[in-house]
mmCIF file of C-alpha atoms in Angstrom:
data_model
loop_
_atom_site.group_PDB
_atom_site.id
_atom_site.type_symbol
_atom_site.label_atom_id
_atom_site.label_comp_id
_atom_site.label_asym_id
_atom_site.label_seq_id
_atom_site.Cartn_x
_atom_site.Cartn_y
_atom_site.Cartn_z
ATOM 1 C CA MET A 1 -205.474 80.194 -67.578
ATOM 2 C CA SER A 2 -207.844 79.129 -64.802
ATOM 3 C CA GLN A 3 -210.712 78.859 -67.311
ATOM 4 C CA VAL A 4 -208.595 76.656 -69.587
ATOM 5 C CA LEU A 5 -207.667 74.396 -66.673
ATOM 6 C CA GLU A 6 -211.290 74.207 -65.601
ATOM 7 C CA VAL A 7 -212.370 73.108 -69.094
ATOM 8 C CA ARG A 8 -209.519 70.582 -69.169
ATOM 9 C CA ASP A 9 -210.551 69.081 -65.836
ATOM 10 C CA LYS A 10 -214.205 68.862 -66.873
ATOM 11 C CA ILE A 11 -213.260 67.022 -70.081
ATOM 12 C CA ARG A 12 -210.897 64.704 -68.195
ATOM 13 C CA ASP A 13 -213.512 63.966 -65.523
ATOM 14 C CA PHE A 14 -216.108 63.255 -68.205
ATOM 15 C CA LEU A 15 -213.779 60.830 -69.998
ATOM 16 C CA ARG A 16 -213.011 59.029 -66.741
ATOM 17 C CA LYS A 17 -216.650 58.869 -65.661
ATOM 18 C CA TYR A 18 -217.830 57.385 -68.958
ATOM 19 C CA ASP A 19 -214.674 55.401 -69.716
ATOM 20 C CA GLU A 20 -216.635 52.366 -70.917
ATOM 21 C CA ILE A 21 -218.044 54.510 -73.719
ATOM 22 C CA THR A 22 -215.316 57.043 -74.428
ATOM 23 C CA SER A 23 -212.409 54.556 -74.671
ATOM 24 C CA PRO A 24 -213.999 52.440 -77.446
ATOM 25 C CA LEU A 25 -215.084 55.633 -79.207
ATOM 26 C CA LEU A 26 -211.532 57.013 -79.168
ATOM 27 C CA ARG A 27 -210.152 53.675 -80.427
ATOM 28 C CA PHE A 28 -212.781 53.759 -83.187
ATOM 29 C CA LEU A 29 -211.629 57.230 -84.273
ATOM 30 C CA LEU A 30 -207.972 56.170 -84.107
ATOM 31 C CA ALA A 31 -208.691 53.047 -86.168
ATOM 32 C CA TYR A 32 -210.730 55.008 -88.713
ATOM 33 C CA ILE A 33 -207.870 57.481 -89.187
ATOM 34 C CA LEU A 34 -205.434 54.553 -89.467
ATOM 35 C CA PHE A 35 -207.404 52.684 -92.156
ATOM 36 C CA THR A 36 -208.085 55.890 -94.069
ATOM 37 C CA SER A 37 -204.340 56.605 -94.022
ATOM 38 C CA ILE A 38 -203.582 53.057 -95.182
ATOM 39 C CA ASN A 39 -205.900 53.549 -98.150
ATOM 40 C CA SER A 40 -204.182 56.862 -98.913
ATOM 41 C CA MET A 41 -200.741 55.213 -98.907
ATOM 42 C CA PHE A 42 -201.740 51.942 -100.598
ATOM 43 C CA GLY A 43 -205.371 51.687 -101.741
ATOM 44 C CA TYR A 44 -204.813 48.999 -104.385
ATOM 45 C CA SER A 45 -207.622 46.718 -103.222
ATOM 46 C CA GLU A 46 -211.042 47.983 -104.271
ATOM 47 C CA PHE A 47 -212.745 45.908 -101.575
ATOM 48 C CA LEU A 48 -210.661 47.302 -98.683
ATOM 49 C CA SER A 49 -211.048 50.836 -100.038
ATOM 50 C CA LYS A 50 -214.826 50.790 -99.621
ATOM 51 C CA GLY A 51 -216.189 53.076 -96.941
ATOM 52 C CA ILE A 52 -218.368 50.389 -95.356
ATOM 53 C CA VAL A 53 -215.337 48.079 -94.979
ATOM 54 C CA ILE A 54 -213.311 50.831 -93.300
ATOM 55 C CA PHE A 55 -216.242 51.538 -90.969
ATOM 56 C CA LEU A 56 -216.697 47.883 -89.997
ATOM 57 C CA LEU A 57 -212.975 47.400 -89.400
ATOM 58 C CA SER A 58 -212.969 50.505 -87.211
ATOM 59 C CA VAL A 59 -215.907 49.134 -85.192
ATOM 60 C CA ILE A 60 -214.012 45.869 -84.626
ATOM 61 C CA CYS A 61 -210.888 47.772 -83.584
ATOM 62 C CA ALA A 62 -212.907 49.778 -81.064
ATOM 63 C CA LEU A 63 -213.231 46.583 -79.012
ATOM 64 C CA VAL A 64 -209.596 45.417 -79.094
ATOM 65 C CA THR A 65 -206.176 46.644 -77.917
ATOM 66 C CA ASN A 66 -203.760 48.895 -79.830
ATOM 67 C CA SER A 67 -201.508 45.932 -80.686
ATOM 68 C CA VAL A 68 -204.426 44.132 -82.332
ATOM 69 C CA ILE A 69 -205.281 47.301 -84.265
ATOM 70 C CA VAL A 70 -201.720 47.364 -85.620
ATOM 71 C CA PHE A 71 -202.039 43.674 -86.541
ATOM 72 C CA ILE A 72 -205.313 44.238 -88.432
ATOM 73 C CA GLY A 73 -203.762 47.254 -90.167
ATOM 74 C CA GLY A 74 -200.808 45.083 -91.198
ATOM 75 C CA ILE A 75 -203.151 42.472 -92.700
ATOM 76 C CA CYS A 76 -204.873 45.208 -94.707
ATOM 77 C CA ILE A 77 -201.516 46.473 -96.028
ATOM 78 C CA VAL A 78 -200.488 42.936 -97.013
ATOM 79 C CA LEU A 79 -203.768 42.423 -98.900
ATOM 80 C CA HIS A 80 -203.281 45.745 -100.687
ATOM 81 C CA CYS A 81 -199.756 44.675 -101.666
ATOM 82 C CA PHE A 82 -200.954 41.325 -103.026
ATOM 83 C CA SER A 83 -203.362 43.317 -105.206
ATOM 84 C CA VAL A 84 -200.288 44.860 -106.855
ATOM 85 C CA SER A 85 -198.421 41.588 -107.382
ATOM 86 C CA VAL A 86 -197.494 38.371 -105.606
ATOM 87 C CA GLU A 87 -193.880 39.506 -105.246
ATOM 88 C CA VAL A 88 -194.886 42.751 -103.538
ATOM 89 C CA GLY A 89 -197.241 40.832 -101.268
ATOM 90 C CA ILE A 90 -194.504 38.426 -100.178
ATOM 91 C CA VAL A 91 -192.142 41.341 -99.454
ATOM 92 C CA SER A 92 -194.835 42.972 -97.301
ATOM 93 C CA VAL A 93 -195.319 39.722 -95.363
ATOM 94 C CA LEU A 94 -191.573 39.494 -94.678
ATOM 95 C CA PHE A 95 -191.547 43.137 -93.596
ATOM 96 C CA PHE A 96 -194.329 42.627 -91.057
ATOM 97 C CA VAL A 97 -192.778 39.395 -89.742
ATOM 98 C CA ALA A 98 -189.541 41.314 -89.117
ATOM 99 C CA MET A 99 -191.519 44.118 -87.493
ATOM 100 C CA TYR A 100 -193.279 41.651 -85.218
ATOM 101 C CA CYS A 101 -190.033 40.016 -84.118
ATOM 102 C CA LEU A 102 -188.158 43.282 -83.537
ATOM 103 C CA TYR A 103 -190.936 45.521 -82.314
ATOM 104 C CA LEU A 104 -194.322 44.144 -81.321
ATOM 105 C CA ARG A 105 -192.988 41.596 -78.835
ATOM 106 C CA MET A 106 -190.795 44.136 -76.997
ATOM 107 C CA PHE A 107 -192.450 47.521 -77.529
ATOM 108 C CA SER A 108 -196.143 46.652 -77.823
ATOM 109 C CA HIS A 109 -197.005 49.384 -75.272
ATOM 110 C CA CYS A 110 -195.814 51.970 -77.837
ATOM 111 C CA SER A 111 -197.879 50.620 -80.726
ATOM 112 C CA TYR A 112 -199.661 53.962 -81.086
ATOM 113 C CA VAL A 113 -196.335 55.481 -82.235
ATOM 114 C CA LEU A 114 -196.269 53.191 -85.265
ATOM 115 C CA MET A 115 -199.773 54.354 -86.171
ATOM 116 C CA ILE A 116 -199.136 58.076 -85.663
ATOM 117 C CA VAL A 117 -195.869 58.497 -87.605
ATOM 118 C CA PRO A 118 -197.175 57.598 -91.110
ATOM 119 C CA VAL A 119 -200.194 59.853 -90.508
ATOM 120 C CA LEU A 120 -197.854 62.766 -89.746
ATOM 121 C CA PHE A 121 -196.019 62.039 -93.011
ATOM 122 C CA LEU A 122 -199.307 62.184 -94.911
ATOM 123 C CA LEU A 123 -200.114 65.517 -93.251
ATOM 124 C CA LYS A 124 -196.662 66.869 -94.255
ATOM 125 C CA ILE A 125 -195.710 67.518 -90.616
ATOM 126 C CA GLN A 126 -193.468 64.479 -90.131
ATOM 127 C CA PHE A 127 -190.805 66.543 -88.358
ATOM 128 C CA ALA A 128 -193.194 66.921 -85.431
ATOM 129 C CA ALA A 129 -192.857 63.189 -84.711
ATOM 130 C CA PRO A 130 -189.595 63.060 -82.685
ATOM 131 C CA ILE A 131 -190.728 65.788 -80.257
ATOM 132 C CA ILE A 132 -194.047 64.063 -79.557
ATOM 133 C CA VAL A 133 -192.435 60.624 -79.283
ATOM 134 C CA GLY A 134 -189.628 61.884 -77.035
ATOM 135 C CA ILE A 135 -192.074 63.437 -74.577
ATOM 136 C CA PHE A 136 -194.741 60.759 -74.394
ATOM 137 C CA ALA A 137 -193.034 57.489 -75.368
ATOM 138 C CA GLY A 138 -189.390 58.084 -74.513
ATOM 139 C CA MET A 139 -186.554 55.974 -75.877
ATOM 140 C CA ALA A 140 -188.877 52.970 -76.167
ATOM 141 C CA GLY A 141 -190.605 54.838 -78.988
ATOM 142 C CA ILE A 142 -187.499 54.960 -81.209
ATOM 143 C CA VAL A 143 -187.983 51.467 -82.682
ATOM 144 C CA PRO A 144 -191.708 51.798 -83.530
ATOM 145 C CA MET A 145 -191.040 55.319 -84.839
ATOM 146 C CA ALA A 146 -188.350 53.938 -87.157
ATOM 147 C CA PHE A 147 -190.762 51.270 -88.425
ATOM 148 C CA GLY A 148 -193.367 53.975 -89.023
ATOM 149 C CA VAL A 149 -190.873 55.885 -91.178
ATOM 150 C CA VAL A 150 -189.897 52.711 -93.062
ATOM 151 C CA MET A 151 -193.577 51.912 -93.635
ATOM 152 C CA PHE A 152 -194.142 55.287 -95.288
ATOM 153 C CA TYR A 153 -191.181 54.820 -97.632
ATOM 154 C CA PHE A 154 -192.246 51.230 -98.256
ATOM 155 C CA ALA A 155 -195.612 52.598 -99.412
ATOM 156 C CA LYS A 156 -193.842 55.002 -101.789
ATOM 157 C CA SER A 157 -191.766 52.174 -103.302
ATOM 158 C CA VAL A 158 -194.883 50.013 -103.733
ATOM 159 C CA GLU A 159 -196.543 52.933 -105.527
ATOM 160 C CA ASP A 160 -193.575 53.134 -107.912
ATOM 161 C CA VAL A 161 -193.732 49.375 -108.542
ATOM 162 C CA SER A 162 -197.465 49.608 -109.268
ATOM 163 C CA LYS A 163 -196.858 52.344 -111.870
ATOM 164 C CA ILE A 164 -194.037 50.345 -113.495
ATOM 165 C CA LEU A 165 -196.153 47.190 -113.715
ATOM 166 C CA LYS A 166 -198.965 49.141 -115.396
ATOM 167 C CA THR A 167 -196.816 50.999 -117.953
ATOM 168 C CA ALA A 168 -193.907 48.618 -118.699
ATOM 169 C CA THR A 169 -193.740 46.484 -121.838
ATOM 170 C CA GLU A 170 -193.600 42.672 -121.739
ATOM 171 C CA ASP A 171 -189.829 42.634 -122.242
ATOM 172 C CA GLU A 172 -189.340 45.159 -119.443
ATOM 173 C CA LEU A 173 -191.599 43.149 -117.122
ATOM 174 C CA LYS A 174 -189.497 40.021 -117.680
ATOM 175 C CA LYS A 175 -186.369 41.855 -116.496
ATOM 176 C CA PHE A 176 -188.079 43.756 -113.690
ATOM 177 C CA GLN A 177 -187.790 42.330 -110.154
ATOM 178 C CA ALA A 178 -190.311 43.990 -107.842
ATOM 179 C CA TYR A 179 -188.790 42.682 -104.620
ATOM 180 C CA GLU A 180 -185.315 43.875 -105.616
ATOM 181 C CA TYR A 181 -186.644 47.334 -106.458
ATOM 182 C CA ILE A 182 -188.421 47.665 -103.091
ATOM 183 C CA VAL A 183 -185.455 46.408 -101.057
ATOM 184 C CA ASP A 184 -183.064 48.780 -102.849
ATOM 185 C CA ALA A 185 -185.515 51.675 -102.428
ATOM 186 C CA ILE A 186 -185.420 51.163 -98.652
ATOM 187 C CA VAL A 187 -181.917 49.870 -97.897
ATOM 188 C CA LYS A 188 -180.079 52.282 -100.215
ATOM 189 C CA ASN A 189 -182.224 55.313 -99.429
ATOM 190 C CA LYS A 190 -180.026 57.968 -97.778
ATOM 191 C CA GLU A 191 -183.022 60.202 -97.081
ATOM 192 C CA LEU A 192 -184.651 57.395 -95.088
ATOM 193 C CA LEU A 193 -181.423 56.900 -93.116
ATOM 194 C CA LEU A 194 -181.203 60.647 -92.445
ATOM 195 C CA ILE A 195 -184.747 60.778 -91.046
ATOM 196 C CA ILE A 196 -184.372 57.713 -88.811
ATOM 197 C CA VAL A 197 -181.015 58.801 -87.358
ATOM 198 C CA SER A 198 -182.121 62.411 -86.853
ATOM 199 C CA PHE A 199 -185.436 61.388 -85.294
ATOM 200 C CA ALA A 200 -183.634 59.053 -82.881
ATOM 201 C CA VAL A 201 -181.165 61.775 -81.808
ATOM 202 C CA VAL A 202 -183.981 64.272 -81.162
ATOM 203 C CA VAL A 203 -185.959 61.698 -79.163
ATOM 204 C CA VAL A 204 -182.940 60.979 -76.925
ATOM 205 C CA ILE A 205 -182.230 64.684 -76.332
ATOM 206 C CA THR A 206 -185.871 65.512 -75.610
ATOM 207 C CA TYR A 207 -186.411 62.530 -73.316
ATOM 208 C CA LEU A 208 -183.263 63.112 -71.238
ATOM 209 C CA ILE A 209 -184.166 66.753 -70.582
ATOM 210 C CA TYR A 210 -187.785 65.795 -69.875
ATOM 211 C CA LYS A 211 -186.634 63.534 -67.025
ATOM 212 C CA LEU A 212 -184.320 66.052 -65.370
ATOM 213 C CA PRO A 213 -185.509 67.208 -61.900
ATOM 214 C CA PHE A 214 -185.686 70.985 -62.327
ATOM 215 C CA ASN A 215 -188.577 73.413 -62.603
ATOM 216 C CA TYR A 216 -190.389 73.481 -65.931
ATOM 217 C CA SER A 217 -188.191 70.687 -67.306
ATOM 218 C CA TRP A 218 -191.153 69.351 -69.324
ATOM 219 C CA TYR A 219 -191.586 72.566 -71.276
ATOM 220 C CA VAL A 220 -187.843 73.167 -71.589
ATOM 221 C CA ALA A 221 -187.563 69.658 -73.104
ATOM 222 C CA ILE A 222 -190.282 70.479 -75.632
ATOM 223 C CA GLY A 223 -188.584 73.737 -76.630
ATOM 224 C CA VAL A 224 -185.139 72.136 -76.867
ATOM 225 C CA GLY A 225 -186.673 69.264 -78.846
ATOM 226 C CA GLY A 226 -188.051 71.691 -81.420
ATOM 227 C CA LEU A 227 -184.747 73.550 -81.706
ATOM 228 C CA SER A 228 -182.686 70.351 -81.837
ATOM 229 C CA THR A 229 -184.909 69.015 -84.636
ATOM 230 C CA ILE A 230 -183.836 71.897 -86.842
ATOM 231 C CA LEU A 231 -180.158 71.742 -85.875
ATOM 232 C CA VAL A 232 -179.852 67.943 -86.062
ATOM 233 C CA PHE A 233 -181.394 67.773 -89.539
ATOM 234 C CA MET A 234 -179.110 70.545 -90.793
ATOM 235 C CA VAL A 235 -175.990 68.854 -89.385
ATOM 236 C CA CYS A 236 -176.938 65.322 -90.454
ATOM 237 C CA GLY A 237 -177.966 66.582 -93.883
ATOM 238 C CA ILE A 238 -174.528 68.138 -94.363
ATOM 239 C CA MET A 239 -172.737 65.019 -93.070
ATOM 240 C CA LEU A 240 -174.690 62.678 -95.363
ATOM 241 C CA GLU A 241 -174.656 65.190 -98.243
ATOM 242 C CA ILE A 242 -178.438 65.164 -98.507
ATOM 243 C CA PRO A 243 -180.401 68.370 -99.264
ATOM 244 C CA VAL A 244 -182.837 69.232 -96.459
ATOM 245 C CA ASN A 245 -185.943 71.382 -96.858
ATOM 246 C CA ILE A 246 -185.359 73.702 -93.909
ATOM 247 C CA GLY A 247 -188.784 75.295 -94.323
ATOM 248 C CA SER A 248 -190.543 71.959 -93.824
ATOM 249 C CA VAL A 249 -188.295 71.114 -90.866
ATOM 250 C CA VAL A 250 -189.039 74.446 -89.148
ATOM 251 C CA VAL A 251 -192.801 74.125 -89.704
ATOM 252 C CA GLY A 252 -192.791 70.525 -88.472
ATOM 253 C CA ALA A 253 -190.726 71.412 -85.396
ATOM 254 C CA LEU A 254 -193.072 74.301 -84.585
ATOM 255 C CA VAL A 255 -196.171 72.125 -84.984
ATOM 256 C CA GLY A 256 -194.593 69.382 -82.865
ATOM 257 C CA THR A 257 -193.751 71.912 -80.149
ATOM 258 C CA ILE A 258 -197.321 73.222 -80.077
ATOM 259 C CA ILE A 259 -198.898 69.748 -80.063
ATOM 260 C CA ALA A 260 -196.552 68.484 -77.333
ATOM 261 C CA THR A 261 -197.216 71.571 -75.183
ATOM 262 C CA VAL A 262 -200.990 71.234 -75.488
ATOM 263 C CA ILE A 263 -200.921 67.510 -74.694
ATOM 264 C CA GLN A 264 -198.592 68.065 -71.736
ATOM 265 C CA MET A 265 -200.917 70.737 -70.356
ATOM 266 C CA CYS A 266 -203.848 68.354 -70.703
ATOM 267 C CA LYS A 267 -201.845 65.538 -69.160
ATOM 268 C CA SER A 268 -200.458 67.375 -66.136
ATOM 269 C CA MET A 269 -199.704 70.893 -64.899
ATOM 270 C CA VAL A 270 -197.995 71.567 -61.587
ATOM 271 C CA ASP A 271 -197.629 74.605 -59.343
ATOM 272 C CA TYR A 272 -193.879 75.081 -58.872
ATOM 273 C CA SER A 273 -194.483 77.964 -56.444
ATOM 274 C CA LYS A 274 -195.706 75.417 -53.878
ATOM 275 C CA LYS A 275 -192.825 73.008 -54.334
ATOM 276 C CA GLU A 276 -191.729 71.264 -51.132
ATOM 277 C CA SER A 277 -188.683 69.111 -50.372
ATOM 278 C CA VAL A 278 -188.518 66.596 -47.552
ATOM 279 C CA GLN A 279 -185.526 64.675 -46.204
ATOM 280 C CA PHE A 280 -185.665 61.717 -43.829
ATOM 281 C CA GLU A 281 -183.801 58.505 -43.095
ATOM 282 C CA ASP A 282 -184.126 55.000 -41.744
ATOM 283 C CA ASP A 283 -181.560 52.419 -40.708
ATOM 284 C CA ASP A 284 -180.422 51.760 -44.293
ATOM 285 C CA TYR A 285 -181.127 54.808 -46.478
ATOM 286 C CA TYR A 286 -181.425 58.569 -46.671
ATOM 287 C CA TYR A 287 -184.538 59.725 -48.539
ATOM 288 C CA TYR A 288 -184.913 62.971 -50.483
ATOM 289 C CA VAL A 289 -188.493 63.601 -51.626
ATOM 290 C CA THR A 290 -189.756 66.519 -53.681
ATOM 291 C CA ALA A 291 -193.495 67.143 -53.788
ATOM 292 C CA ILE A 292 -195.114 69.514 -56.294
ATOM 293 C CA PRO A 293 -198.922 69.893 -56.252
ATOM 294 C CA LYS A 294 -200.892 69.647 -59.476
ATOM 295 C CA TYR A 295 -203.271 72.298 -60.695
ATOM 296 C CA ASN A 296 -206.758 70.929 -60.275
ATOM 297 C CA MET A 297 -209.518 73.444 -60.849
ATOM 298 C CA SER A 298 -212.279 70.842 -60.603
ATOM 299 C CA THR A 299 -211.606 70.293 -56.906
ATOM 300 C CA LYS A 300 -214.109 72.230 -54.915
ATOM 301 C CA LYS A 301 -212.691 74.486 -52.293
ATOM 302 C CA LYS A 302 -213.766 73.566 -48.816
ATOM 303 C CA SER A 303 -214.977 76.311 -46.507
ATOM 304 C CA VAL A 304 -214.201 75.973 -42.808
ATOM 305 C CA LYS A 305 -216.528 77.554 -40.330
ATOM 306 C CA LYS A 306 -215.211 78.170 -36.838
ATOM 307 C CA MET A 307 -217.545 77.416 -33.996
ATOM 308 C CA THR A 308 -217.152 78.952 -30.532
ATOM 309 C CA GLU A 309 -218.780 77.708 -27.366
ATOM 310 C CA GLU A 310 -220.970 80.144 -25.560
ATOM 311 C CA GLU A 311 -220.493 80.209 -21.757
#
C-alpha cells in the first residue's frame, strides 16, 4: 500500500508542479474523447467527422473552461442534426436552449458530468454513472446527469429519424413529422424515465452516506452506492413494469464501485488510527473539531538529532 501511495503522491506532485502544461493537456484529452463520442452518437456531418477537425477543436478546448467545451460540443451536435434535416436541427437547438436555461446557468461547475455520462453509455457501463456522480458531484450532479441521459436517447431517436428519411417513400415522408417522432421518443420513453429516476435515487443515497461523519464513510458510501444501484433498478423496473437487464446493472455497478474507489484513493486517503477530537468554547459557541491526518508518503521524514553540552 505504501508503494501505491508513494506513486500517487509523485504523480499528484508532478501534476501540480507542471500545472500550466498538464491542465491544458488533460482538457485536450477530455475534449478529444468528447468529440469522438459525439461523432459516434451522431456523425452525420462529414466535415465535423474528419480527424483533423476533431483535433483542432480539441486544441481549442484545451485553452478554455469546461462550460465552453460543453458549448462547443453542443454546437457540433446541432450542426450534425441539421445535416439530417432542418426539423431535427431546430429540435436540437430547442433542446440545448432548455439545457442552458435549466442547467448551465446553475450547475456549470458540474459540466464534466454532462460530458462523462454519454461516454459511459457508449462504453456500455452506464450504470456506473450514479455512483461516480454521487461521490464526486453530489446532488448538484443530478440535473447534468439527467441531461446526459436524455442526450444519449436523443441521439438514438435522431439515428432512427435519419434511417426513416433515407428509406421512406415520398408519400411516407409527407406524413412523417421528425420533431414529433423525437419528442415522443423522449417524453414517452419509460426506459428513459426509469434510468433518470433510479440514477437520482442512487446519487442521493450515495451522497448522504458519503457526508456522514464516521470512519470509512467514503468507502461505505461507494459500496452502498453499488448495492443500491442494483436494488433500485430492480424495484423501479418492477414498479414501472419495465424489463431490466440485471447482468448489465451488476457489471455497471461493479465498474462504478471500482472507479470511484480508485479515484477516491487518488483524491484523499486518511489515517483513522490517528483520529483526534477537540472540544473548546468561546462566549457564544461550543466547538467540536475532529482532525484526521492524511496519508502523504511524499513528505520526507525529518530526523532530529539531540545535542548535549559538554561541561
